[in-house]
Short mmCIF file of C-alpha atoms in Angstrom, two decimals:
data_model
loop_
_atom_site.label_atom_id
_atom_site.label_comp_id
_atom_site.label_asym_id
_atom_site.label_seq_id
_atom_site.Cartn_x
_atom_site.Cartn_y
_atom_site.Cartn_z
CA MET A 25 0.11 -0.03 0.01
CA LEU A 26 1.05 3.63 -0.39
CA LYS A 27 2.07 5.58 2.11
CA PRO A 28 -0.67 7.99 3.33
CA GLU A 29 0.80 11.11 2.37
CA LYS A 30 1.79 9.63 -1.02
CA PHE A 31 -1.73 7.94 -1.56
CA GLN A 32 -3.16 11.52 -0.62
CA ARG A 33 -1.18 13.25 -3.17
CA LEU A 34 -2.03 10.79 -5.68
CA ARG A 35 -5.88 11.36 -4.96
CA PHE A 36 -5.35 14.93 -5.39
CA LEU A 37 -3.79 14.64 -8.85
CA GLU A 38 -6.57 12.22 -10.04
CA SER A 39 -9.30 14.42 -8.40
CA ASN A 40 -7.79 17.55 -9.91
CA LEU A 41 -7.94 15.56 -13.72
CA GLU A 42 -11.24 14.81 -12.87
CA THR A 43 -12.36 18.38 -12.29
CA ARG A 44 -10.29 19.48 -15.30
CA ILE A 45 -12.37 17.02 -17.50
CA PHE A 46 -15.62 18.36 -16.05
CA ASP A 47 -14.66 21.95 -16.68
CA ALA A 48 -13.38 21.35 -20.14
CA ARG A 49 -17.06 20.77 -21.14
CA ASP A 50 -16.86 24.60 -21.14
CA TRP A 51 -13.56 25.22 -22.94
CA LEU A 52 -14.22 22.71 -25.99
CA SER A 53 -16.40 23.91 -28.93
CA THR A 54 -16.72 20.87 -31.22
CA PRO A 55 -19.34 18.13 -30.43
CA GLU A 56 -16.63 15.49 -31.53
CA ALA A 57 -13.97 16.65 -29.14
CA LEU A 58 -16.62 17.01 -26.47
CA THR A 59 -17.59 13.15 -27.04
CA HIS A 60 -14.05 12.14 -26.85
CA LEU A 61 -13.92 14.21 -23.66
CA LYS A 62 -16.85 12.86 -22.04
CA SER A 63 -17.31 9.30 -23.17
CA GLY A 64 -13.86 8.50 -23.94
CA LEU A 65 -11.29 10.53 -21.80
CA GLY A 66 -13.69 10.84 -18.85
CA ALA A 67 -14.88 7.11 -18.94
CA ARG A 68 -11.49 5.56 -19.33
CA HIS A 69 -9.95 7.80 -16.31
CA TYR A 70 -12.44 6.32 -13.77
CA VAL A 71 -11.51 2.75 -15.15
CA LEU A 72 -7.84 3.73 -14.71
CA ARG A 73 -8.47 4.75 -11.15
CA HIS A 74 -10.38 1.47 -10.40
CA CYS A 75 -7.67 -0.62 -12.00
CA ARG A 76 -4.87 1.11 -9.88
CA GLU A 77 -6.79 0.95 -6.85
CA TYR A 78 -7.36 -2.67 -7.01
CA LEU A 79 -3.78 -3.39 -7.99
CA GLU A 80 -2.69 -1.34 -5.07
CA ARG A 81 -4.71 -3.45 -2.74
CA THR A 82 -3.21 -7.11 -4.08
CA CYS A 83 -0.11 -6.54 -5.79
CA PHE A 84 1.87 -3.65 -4.43
CA ALA A 85 3.75 -5.51 -1.72
CA ALA A 86 5.59 -8.92 -1.62
CA LYS A 87 3.80 -11.85 0.06
CA ARG A 88 5.08 -14.90 1.90
CA ASP A 89 2.52 -17.01 -0.09
CA ALA A 90 2.05 -17.22 -3.77
CA LEU A 91 -1.27 -15.64 -4.93
CA SER A 92 -4.30 -18.06 -5.89
CA ALA A 93 -4.78 -18.69 -9.60
CA ASP A 94 -7.99 -16.74 -9.44
CA VAL A 95 -6.35 -13.68 -7.75
CA ALA A 96 -3.36 -13.87 -10.24
CA THR A 97 -5.74 -13.95 -13.13
CA GLU A 98 -7.81 -11.02 -11.71
CA ALA A 99 -4.71 -8.94 -11.09
CA ALA A 100 -3.55 -9.57 -15.08
CA LEU A 101 -7.02 -8.53 -15.76
CA HIS A 102 -6.74 -5.15 -14.19
CA LEU A 103 -3.17 -4.87 -15.08
CA ASN A 104 -4.01 -5.41 -18.95
CA GLY A 105 -7.27 -3.28 -18.44
CA TYR A 106 -5.04 -0.38 -17.06
CA TYR A 107 -2.74 -0.42 -19.74
CA LEU A 108 -5.13 -0.96 -22.62
CA ASN A 109 -7.29 2.03 -21.38
CA LEU A 110 -4.25 4.06 -20.95
CA ARG A 111 -3.39 3.81 -24.53
CA GLY A 112 -6.95 4.51 -25.29
CA ALA A 113 -6.95 7.59 -23.08
CA LEU A 114 -4.06 9.08 -24.95
CA ASP A 115 -5.74 8.18 -28.30
CA ASN A 116 -8.77 10.36 -26.89
CA LEU A 117 -6.45 13.13 -26.01
CA ALA A 118 -5.30 13.05 -29.75
CA TRP A 119 -8.60 13.07 -31.19
CA ILE A 120 -9.76 16.13 -28.77
CA LEU A 121 -6.70 17.93 -30.36
CA GLN A 122 -7.35 16.80 -34.08
CA PHE A 123 -11.12 18.06 -33.65
CA GLU A 124 -10.62 21.16 -31.63
CA LEU A 125 -7.75 22.51 -33.50
CA GLN A 126 -8.18 21.00 -36.86
CA VAL A 127 -4.68 19.44 -36.77
CA PHE A 128 -5.25 17.77 -40.02
CA PRO A 129 -8.19 19.40 -41.58
CA GLY A 130 -10.99 16.92 -42.94
CA THR A 131 -9.46 13.85 -41.00
CA THR A 132 -12.11 12.21 -39.15
CA GLU A 133 -12.40 8.95 -37.41
CA ASP A 134 -13.99 7.19 -40.46
CA SER A 135 -11.35 8.62 -42.90
CA GLY A 136 -8.70 6.55 -44.10
CA ALA A 137 -6.11 9.09 -43.03
CA ARG A 138 -7.17 8.55 -39.19
CA MET A 139 -3.87 6.68 -38.60
CA LYS A 140 -1.97 10.21 -38.75
CA VAL A 141 -3.73 11.14 -35.39
CA HIS A 142 -1.08 9.67 -33.00
CA LEU A 143 -0.41 11.78 -29.90
CA PHE A 144 3.25 11.45 -30.05
CA GLY A 145 3.52 10.95 -33.79
CA ASP A 146 6.34 13.37 -35.60
CA LYS A 147 3.72 14.68 -38.23
CA PHE A 148 0.99 15.05 -35.70
CA LEU A 149 3.31 16.91 -33.28
CA LYS A 150 4.45 19.24 -36.01
CA ALA A 151 1.03 20.01 -36.94
CA VAL A 152 -0.13 20.54 -33.54
CA GLY A 153 2.68 23.03 -33.21
CA ASP A 154 1.51 25.03 -36.06
CA ARG A 155 -1.88 25.71 -34.47
CA SER A 156 -0.91 25.74 -30.70
CA THR A 157 2.68 25.87 -29.39
CA PRO A 158 1.75 25.24 -25.93
CA HIS A 159 0.00 21.90 -26.70
CA ALA A 160 3.04 20.90 -28.97
CA ASN A 161 5.35 21.77 -26.03
CA HIS A 162 3.60 19.42 -23.54
CA LEU A 163 3.43 16.43 -26.04
CA SER A 164 6.93 16.75 -26.83
CA ALA A 165 8.08 17.03 -23.15
CA MET A 166 6.24 13.60 -22.76
CA LYS A 167 7.05 12.00 -26.08
CA SER A 168 9.92 9.60 -24.89
CA TRP A 169 7.37 8.32 -22.14
CA GLY A 170 4.61 7.81 -24.62
CA LEU A 171 6.85 6.25 -27.13
CA ASP A 172 8.46 4.00 -24.40
CA LEU A 173 4.87 3.04 -22.96
CA ALA A 174 3.55 1.67 -26.67
CA VAL A 175 6.80 -0.34 -27.50
CA LEU A 176 7.12 -2.06 -23.92
CA ARG A 177 3.74 -2.11 -22.20
CA ASP A 178 1.05 -2.02 -25.05
CA PRO A 179 -0.64 -5.61 -24.78
CA ALA A 180 -2.31 -4.90 -28.19
CA ALA A 181 1.09 -4.34 -29.97
CA HIS A 182 2.34 -7.36 -28.31
CA ARG A 183 -0.45 -9.79 -28.74
CA ILE A 184 0.54 -11.35 -25.57
CA PRO A 185 -1.14 -9.93 -22.50
CA LEU A 186 0.63 -8.77 -19.58
CA TYR A 187 1.34 -11.57 -16.89
CA VAL A 188 1.13 -11.55 -13.31
CA PRO A 189 3.36 -14.49 -12.00
CA PRO A 190 1.46 -16.01 -8.88
CA GLY A 191 4.68 -16.57 -7.30
CA ILE A 192 8.37 -16.61 -7.88
CA ILE A 193 11.18 -18.73 -6.19
CA THR A 194 13.80 -16.93 -4.84
CA SER A 195 15.83 -18.78 -2.38
CA GLN A 196 17.86 -22.21 -2.47
CA ASP A 197 15.50 -23.71 0.09
CA GLN A 198 12.28 -22.98 -2.18
CA VAL A 199 14.07 -24.48 -5.06
CA ASP A 200 15.10 -27.60 -3.20
CA GLU A 201 11.51 -28.07 -1.93
CA PHE A 202 9.98 -27.55 -4.93
CA ARG A 203 12.13 -29.92 -6.65
CA ARG A 204 11.14 -32.51 -3.95
CA LEU A 205 7.40 -31.91 -4.33
CA ASP A 206 7.81 -32.14 -8.03
CA HIS A 207 9.81 -35.44 -7.87
CA LEU A 208 7.18 -36.84 -5.47
CA SER A 209 4.52 -35.78 -7.58
CA GLY A 210 5.62 -38.15 -10.46
CA ALA A 211 6.34 -41.02 -7.97
CA PRO A 212 4.19 -44.38 -7.71
CA GLU A 213 1.07 -43.90 -5.82
CA SER A 214 2.57 -46.25 -2.87
CA GLU A 215 4.97 -43.38 -2.24
CA LEU A 216 2.42 -40.37 -2.31
CA GLY A 217 1.75 -41.13 1.60
CA GLY A 218 -1.92 -41.13 0.80
CA LYS A 219 -2.18 -37.70 -0.97
CA ARG A 220 -3.60 -37.21 -4.37
CA ARG A 221 -0.96 -36.33 -6.96
CA ILE A 222 -3.06 -32.67 -7.56
CA GLU A 223 -2.53 -32.16 -3.92
CA ILE A 224 1.30 -32.36 -4.21
CA MET A 225 1.47 -30.22 -7.21
CA ILE A 226 -0.43 -27.41 -5.45
CA GLU A 227 1.78 -27.83 -2.52
CA ALA A 228 4.67 -27.47 -5.07
CA GLN A 229 3.07 -24.17 -6.18
CA GLN A 230 2.65 -22.86 -3.07
CA VAL A 231 6.31 -23.10 -2.08
CA ALA A 232 6.73 -19.76 -4.18
CA SER A 233 6.40 -16.38 -2.56
CA PHE A 234 4.60 -13.49 -4.24
CA GLU A 235 6.82 -10.67 -5.58
CA PRO A 236 5.07 -7.50 -6.93
CA VAL A 237 6.11 -7.90 -10.64
CA PHE A 238 4.72 -8.55 -14.32
CA CYS A 239 6.18 -9.79 -17.28
CA VAL A 240 5.89 -8.56 -20.87
CA ASN A 241 6.76 -11.45 -23.27
CA SER A 242 7.85 -10.13 -26.83
CA GLU A 243 10.12 -11.62 -29.67
CA SER A 244 13.22 -10.03 -28.06
CA GLY A 245 12.32 -12.11 -24.90
CA ILE A 246 10.53 -11.48 -21.42
CA LYS A 247 11.22 -8.43 -19.54
CA VAL A 248 10.12 -8.03 -15.91
CA TYR A 249 8.88 -4.71 -14.22
CA ASN A 250 7.99 -3.84 -10.94
CA ILE A 251 4.22 -3.29 -10.57
CA PRO A 252 3.91 -0.29 -7.97
CA LYS A 253 7.07 1.24 -9.51
CA GLN A 254 5.88 1.22 -13.20
CA LEU A 255 2.28 1.63 -12.88
CA LEU A 256 2.69 4.72 -10.60
CA PHE A 257 5.17 5.98 -12.89
CA ASP A 258 2.98 5.79 -15.86
CA HIS A 259 -0.13 6.80 -13.91
CA ARG A 260 1.37 9.98 -12.66
CA HIS A 261 2.65 10.77 -16.34
CA TYR A 262 -0.72 10.23 -17.47
CA LEU A 263 -2.27 12.59 -14.81
CA HIS A 264 0.20 15.33 -15.64
CA LEU A 265 -0.24 15.20 -19.57
CA ALA A 266 -4.01 15.02 -19.58
CA ARG A 267 -4.31 17.85 -17.21
CA LYS A 268 -1.92 20.18 -19.38
CA VAL A 269 -3.45 19.39 -22.49
CA LEU A 270 -7.00 20.21 -21.28
CA GLU A 271 -5.93 23.45 -19.32
CA GLU A 272 -4.60 24.74 -22.62
CA PHE A 273 -7.97 25.08 -24.00
CA LYS A 274 -9.15 27.51 -21.29
#
């Protein structure tokens, strides 16, 4: 769990953005931008907050025991939901800019040129800069974060969902006990001591301890990230960028 002062700061930042999303209804003039504000960014923001809160309760600290299969699956569901909706929220910001500033005149969500509306794309950034230097400055300052987010933590891009391992074996004692139970699970029934094989296999899985990490699997291999460190880093960047983009419309 976050320390109380850090939790209060994070909730302040979330509430601040929620206020800006509400206020921006008076700052935007096009119906399309308002749709992306209310039904897009606004709706996704509460999903992001919910996912962040769930993961904080369940996956922000190491635990002596491994997670159950159900809890690990639900954690992965919230983690994937967070990053998919984070990418979606950034797309909503891009379309708010597109419709409100007419970044690419005539381009709509149904046109073939819609792929140009990419928040951190070079052409998009240049076109935004031609219409609003402050908006372009905010986007440029966050470009490296946005591109890193797309390359490393976009489940849709990888086609393999983010994975929260139920447990990790970190000590030699755990390795030895796992190997003993794993070997026993394959032994003749007469050597199982009255236990069912599935019970021994479950015991072997429970040797592991939970560590607050998630895995990104790609062609280049598996990368491991610390859940609270990475998620809070990305969450704070999202809160900052979304607030700045909306405030420039005042």
